[in-house]
Tab-separated table of C-alpha atoms in Angstrom:
chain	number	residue	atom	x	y	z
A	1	UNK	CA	123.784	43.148	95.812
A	2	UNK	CA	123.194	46.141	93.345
A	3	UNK	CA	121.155	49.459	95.149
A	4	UNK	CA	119.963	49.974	91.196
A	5	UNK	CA	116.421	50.476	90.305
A	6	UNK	CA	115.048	50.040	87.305
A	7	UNK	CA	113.950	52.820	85.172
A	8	UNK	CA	110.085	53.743	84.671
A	9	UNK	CA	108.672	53.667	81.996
A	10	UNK	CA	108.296	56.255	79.800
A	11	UNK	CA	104.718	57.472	79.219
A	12	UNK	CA	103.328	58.741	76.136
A	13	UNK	CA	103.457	62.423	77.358
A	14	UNK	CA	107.116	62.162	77.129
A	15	UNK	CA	107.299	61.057	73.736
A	16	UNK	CA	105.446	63.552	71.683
A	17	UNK	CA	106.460	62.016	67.887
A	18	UNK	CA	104.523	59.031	69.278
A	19	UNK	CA	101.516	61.399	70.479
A	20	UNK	CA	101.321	63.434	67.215
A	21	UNK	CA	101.286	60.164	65.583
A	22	UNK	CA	98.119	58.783	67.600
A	23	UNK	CA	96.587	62.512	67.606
A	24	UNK	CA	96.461	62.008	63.407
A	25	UNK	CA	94.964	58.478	64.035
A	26	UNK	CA	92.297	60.418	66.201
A	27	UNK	CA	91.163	63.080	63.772
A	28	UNK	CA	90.966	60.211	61.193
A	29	UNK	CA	88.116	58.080	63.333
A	30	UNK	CA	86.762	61.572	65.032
A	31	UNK	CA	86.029	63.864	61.349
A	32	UNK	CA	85.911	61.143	58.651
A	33	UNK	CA	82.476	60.263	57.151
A	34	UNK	CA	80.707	57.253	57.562
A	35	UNK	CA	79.468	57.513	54.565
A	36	UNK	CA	75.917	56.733	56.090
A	37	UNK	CA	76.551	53.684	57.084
A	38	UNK	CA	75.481	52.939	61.232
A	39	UNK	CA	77.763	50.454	61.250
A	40	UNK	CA	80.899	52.435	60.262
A	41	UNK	CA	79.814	55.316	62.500
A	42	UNK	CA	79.332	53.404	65.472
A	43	UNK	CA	82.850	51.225	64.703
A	44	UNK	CA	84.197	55.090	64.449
A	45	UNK	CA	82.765	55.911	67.790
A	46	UNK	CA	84.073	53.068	69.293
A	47	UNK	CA	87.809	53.711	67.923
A	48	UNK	CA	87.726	57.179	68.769
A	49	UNK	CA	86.264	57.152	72.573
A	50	UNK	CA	88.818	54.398	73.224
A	51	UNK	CA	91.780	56.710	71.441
A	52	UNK	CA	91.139	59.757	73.024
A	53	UNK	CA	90.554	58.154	76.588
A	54	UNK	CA	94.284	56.502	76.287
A	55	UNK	CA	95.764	60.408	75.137
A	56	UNK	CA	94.323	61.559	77.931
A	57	UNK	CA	95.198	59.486	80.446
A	58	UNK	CA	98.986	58.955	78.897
A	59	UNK	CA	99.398	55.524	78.829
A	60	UNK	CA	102.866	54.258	79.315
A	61	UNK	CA	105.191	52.645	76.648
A	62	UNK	CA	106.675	49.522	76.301
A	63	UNK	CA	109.560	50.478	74.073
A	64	UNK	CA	110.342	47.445	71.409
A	65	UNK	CA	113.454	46.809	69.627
A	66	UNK	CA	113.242	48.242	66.019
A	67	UNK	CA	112.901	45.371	63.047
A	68	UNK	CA	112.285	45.280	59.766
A	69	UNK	CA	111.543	42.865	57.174
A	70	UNK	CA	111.755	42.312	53.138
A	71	UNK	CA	108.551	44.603	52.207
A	72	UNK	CA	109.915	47.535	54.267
A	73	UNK	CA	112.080	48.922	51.943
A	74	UNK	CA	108.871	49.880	50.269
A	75	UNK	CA	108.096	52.128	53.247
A	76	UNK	CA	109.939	54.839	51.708
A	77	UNK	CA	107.948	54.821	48.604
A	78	UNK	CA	104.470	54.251	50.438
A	79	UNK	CA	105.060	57.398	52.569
A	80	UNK	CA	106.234	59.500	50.014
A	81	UNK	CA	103.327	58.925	48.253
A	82	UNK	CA	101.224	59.038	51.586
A	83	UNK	CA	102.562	62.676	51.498
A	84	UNK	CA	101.076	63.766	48.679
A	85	UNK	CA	97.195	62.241	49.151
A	86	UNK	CA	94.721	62.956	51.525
A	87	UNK	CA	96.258	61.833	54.579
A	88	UNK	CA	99.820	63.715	54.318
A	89	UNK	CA	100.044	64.258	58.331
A	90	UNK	CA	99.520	61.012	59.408
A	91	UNK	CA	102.231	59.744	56.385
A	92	UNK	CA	104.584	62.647	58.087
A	93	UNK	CA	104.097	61.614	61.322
A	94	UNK	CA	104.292	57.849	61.194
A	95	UNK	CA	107.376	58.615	58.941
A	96	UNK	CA	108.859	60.170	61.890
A	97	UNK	CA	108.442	56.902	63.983
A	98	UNK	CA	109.463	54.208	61.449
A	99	UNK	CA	113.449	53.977	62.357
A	100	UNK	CA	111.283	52.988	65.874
A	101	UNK	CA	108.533	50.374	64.657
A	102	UNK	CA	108.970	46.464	65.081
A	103	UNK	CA	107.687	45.144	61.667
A	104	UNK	CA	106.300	41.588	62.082
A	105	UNK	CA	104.689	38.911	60.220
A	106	UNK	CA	102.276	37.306	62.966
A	107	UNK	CA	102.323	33.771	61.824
A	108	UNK	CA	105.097	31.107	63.097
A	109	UNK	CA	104.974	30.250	59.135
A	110	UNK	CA	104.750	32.378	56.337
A	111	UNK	CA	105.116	30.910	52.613
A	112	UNK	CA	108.432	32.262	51.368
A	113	UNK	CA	107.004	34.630	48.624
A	114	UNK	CA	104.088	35.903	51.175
A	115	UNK	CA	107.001	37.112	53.823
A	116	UNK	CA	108.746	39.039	50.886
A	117	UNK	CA	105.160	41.135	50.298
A	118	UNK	CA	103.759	42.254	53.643
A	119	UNK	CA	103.699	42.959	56.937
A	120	UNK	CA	102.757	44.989	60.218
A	121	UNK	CA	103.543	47.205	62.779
A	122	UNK	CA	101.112	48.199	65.981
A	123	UNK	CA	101.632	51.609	67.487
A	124	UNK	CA	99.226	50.880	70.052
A	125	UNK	CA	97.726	48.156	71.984
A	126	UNK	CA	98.516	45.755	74.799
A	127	UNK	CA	101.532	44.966	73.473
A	128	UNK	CA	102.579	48.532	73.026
A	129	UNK	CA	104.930	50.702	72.169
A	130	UNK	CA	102.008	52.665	73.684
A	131	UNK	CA	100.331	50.262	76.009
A	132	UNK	CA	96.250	49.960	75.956
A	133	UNK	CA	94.159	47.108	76.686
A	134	UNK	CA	90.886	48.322	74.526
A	135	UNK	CA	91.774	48.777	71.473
A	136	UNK	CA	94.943	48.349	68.594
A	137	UNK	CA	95.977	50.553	66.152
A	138	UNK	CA	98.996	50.024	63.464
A	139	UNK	CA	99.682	50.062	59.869
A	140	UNK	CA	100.247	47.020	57.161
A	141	UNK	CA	102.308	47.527	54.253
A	142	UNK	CA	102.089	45.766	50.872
A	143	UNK	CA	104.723	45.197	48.217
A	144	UNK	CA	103.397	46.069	44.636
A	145	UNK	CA	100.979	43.365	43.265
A	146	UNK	CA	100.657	41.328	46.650
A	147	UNK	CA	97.918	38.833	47.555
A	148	UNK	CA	97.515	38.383	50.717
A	149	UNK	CA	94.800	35.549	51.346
A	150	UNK	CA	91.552	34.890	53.152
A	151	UNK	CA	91.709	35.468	57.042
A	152	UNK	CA	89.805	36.718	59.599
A	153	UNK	CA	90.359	37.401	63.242
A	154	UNK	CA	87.450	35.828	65.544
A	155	UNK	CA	85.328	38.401	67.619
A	156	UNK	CA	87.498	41.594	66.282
A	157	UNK	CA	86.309	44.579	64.330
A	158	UNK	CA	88.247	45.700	61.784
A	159	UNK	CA	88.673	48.662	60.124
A	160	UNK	CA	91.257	49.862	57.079
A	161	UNK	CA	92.199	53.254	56.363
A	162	UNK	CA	93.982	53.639	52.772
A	163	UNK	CA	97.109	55.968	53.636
A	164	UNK	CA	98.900	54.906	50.165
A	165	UNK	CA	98.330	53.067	47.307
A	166	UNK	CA	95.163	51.165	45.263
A	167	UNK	CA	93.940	48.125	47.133
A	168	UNK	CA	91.185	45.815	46.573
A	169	UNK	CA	89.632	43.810	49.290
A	170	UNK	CA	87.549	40.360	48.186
A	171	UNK	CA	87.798	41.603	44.287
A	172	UNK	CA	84.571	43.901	45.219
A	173	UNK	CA	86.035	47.252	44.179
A	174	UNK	CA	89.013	48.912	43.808
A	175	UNK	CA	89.976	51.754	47.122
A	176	UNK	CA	92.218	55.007	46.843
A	177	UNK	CA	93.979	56.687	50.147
A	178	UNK	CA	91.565	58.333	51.976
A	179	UNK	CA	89.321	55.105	52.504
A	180	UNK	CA	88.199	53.439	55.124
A	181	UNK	CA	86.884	49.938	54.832
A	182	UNK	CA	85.009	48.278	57.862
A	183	UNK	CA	85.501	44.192	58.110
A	184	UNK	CA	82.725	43.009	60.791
A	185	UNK	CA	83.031	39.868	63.804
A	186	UNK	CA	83.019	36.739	61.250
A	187	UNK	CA	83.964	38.377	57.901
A	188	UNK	CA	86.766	37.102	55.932
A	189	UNK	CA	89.330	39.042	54.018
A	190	UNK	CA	91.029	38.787	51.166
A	191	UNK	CA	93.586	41.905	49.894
A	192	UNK	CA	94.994	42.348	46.537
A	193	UNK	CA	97.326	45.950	45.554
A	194	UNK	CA	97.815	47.270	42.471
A	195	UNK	CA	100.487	46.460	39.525
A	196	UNK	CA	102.691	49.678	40.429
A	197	UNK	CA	103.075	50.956	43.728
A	198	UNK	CA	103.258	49.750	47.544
A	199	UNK	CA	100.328	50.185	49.806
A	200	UNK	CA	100.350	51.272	52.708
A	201	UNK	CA	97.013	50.691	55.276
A	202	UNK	CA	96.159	52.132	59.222
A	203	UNK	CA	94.240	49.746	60.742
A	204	UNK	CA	91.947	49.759	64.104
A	205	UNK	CA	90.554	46.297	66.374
A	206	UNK	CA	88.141	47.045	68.529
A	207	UNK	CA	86.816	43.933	70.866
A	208	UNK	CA	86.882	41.768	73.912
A	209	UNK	CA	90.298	42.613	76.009
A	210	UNK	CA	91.178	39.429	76.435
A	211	UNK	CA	90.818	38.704	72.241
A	212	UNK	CA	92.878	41.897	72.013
A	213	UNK	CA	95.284	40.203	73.911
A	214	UNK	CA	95.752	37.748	71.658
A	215	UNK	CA	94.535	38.873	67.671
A	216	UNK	CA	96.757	36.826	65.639
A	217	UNK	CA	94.678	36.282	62.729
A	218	UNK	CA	93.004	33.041	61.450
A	219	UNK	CA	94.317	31.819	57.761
A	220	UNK	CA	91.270	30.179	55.837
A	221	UNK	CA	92.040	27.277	53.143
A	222	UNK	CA	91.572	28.357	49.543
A	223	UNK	CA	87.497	28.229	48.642
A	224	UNK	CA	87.103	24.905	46.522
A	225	UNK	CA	85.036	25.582	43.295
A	226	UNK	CA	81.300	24.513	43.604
A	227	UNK	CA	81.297	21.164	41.993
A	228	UNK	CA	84.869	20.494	42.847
């Protein structure tokens, strides 16, 4: 029988590109405007209290192994231009963690095309790297010209942050970097990009720790027309 122990963990503390990484997340949700919207500011509040309590308090990490799918060699592109907008630290600093980042597609089944044009990586949240119960944090990334259809994940708040790349969300405008869009408990989401370039999106869930848990998001069914 083996004397070995298992290693602990590492904690966040010891990993500082990790820590500058959530520190840009922070000043995002802590000096944005809310544009004077209550909702947004208290969907800010909520992100940021819950961020800066896990910095302090140095949360462990729960290390994954590194994957990558179709869309990712986009990354490249998307933080390059990331660099150059509004947001260039948190571009820098997330670029510094991508040979790291598990890039996922959260369904069992994705249509073919669909898993070419998308998917997601969490920094933080219960299922790490950096392990919090509260609240998840991570970034989506869009192939040129993607549609990614209606869904919606029950009792979550949602909130986008444009780091690269035009984006529309439920054909109601058209967003630049820099933006942050809030999706409410119950709405449903639609995303479209633009014609050229990848996009590249932070997003925050705040909710129930036991939805957290579990977020996967709910497809909806194409809307029939009215007198269909």
């Amino acid at each position: 029988m083996s004397d070995a122990t298992e290693a602990p963990a590492r904690r966040l503390a010891e990993a500082p590109d990790w820590l500058y990484l959530l520190r840009e997340l922070e000043a995002i949700y802590r000096d944005g405007s809310s544009g004077g919207s209550p909702a947004v500011r208290m969907h800010r509040g909520r992100v940021r209290d819950a961020l800066g309590a896990a910095i302090s308090a140095g949360p462990p990490l729960a290390e994954r192994s590194a994957e990558s799918r179709p869309v990712t060699t986009h990354l490249a592109r998307a933080l390059d231009l990331g660099e150059q907008g509004p947001l260039p630290g948190l571009a820098r600093a997330l670029r510094q963690v991508a040979p790291l980042v598990t890039w996922e597609h959260g369904y069992d089944r994705v249509p073919k095309a669909l898993s070419r044009k998308y998917a997601y990586c969490e920094v933080l949240g219960p299922r790490g790297p950096v392990v919090v119960d509260r609240l998840i944090l991570g970034f989506v990334l869009f192939a040129p010209q993607t549609i990614y259809p209606r869904h919606g994940h029950d009792e979550l708040e949602e909130s986008y942050v444009s780091v690269a790349g035009s984006w529309s969300e439920n054909d109601s405008a058209v967003y630049a970097p820099g933006s942050l869009i809030l999706n409410r408990i119950g709405d449903e989401t639609r995303i479209s990009t633009g014609r050229l370039d990848p996009c590249l999106l932070a997003y925050a869930r705040t909710g129930p720790v036991a939805r957290l848990a579990d977020p996967e998001a709910k497809p909806y069914p194409p809307r029939r027309p009215p007198d269909a």
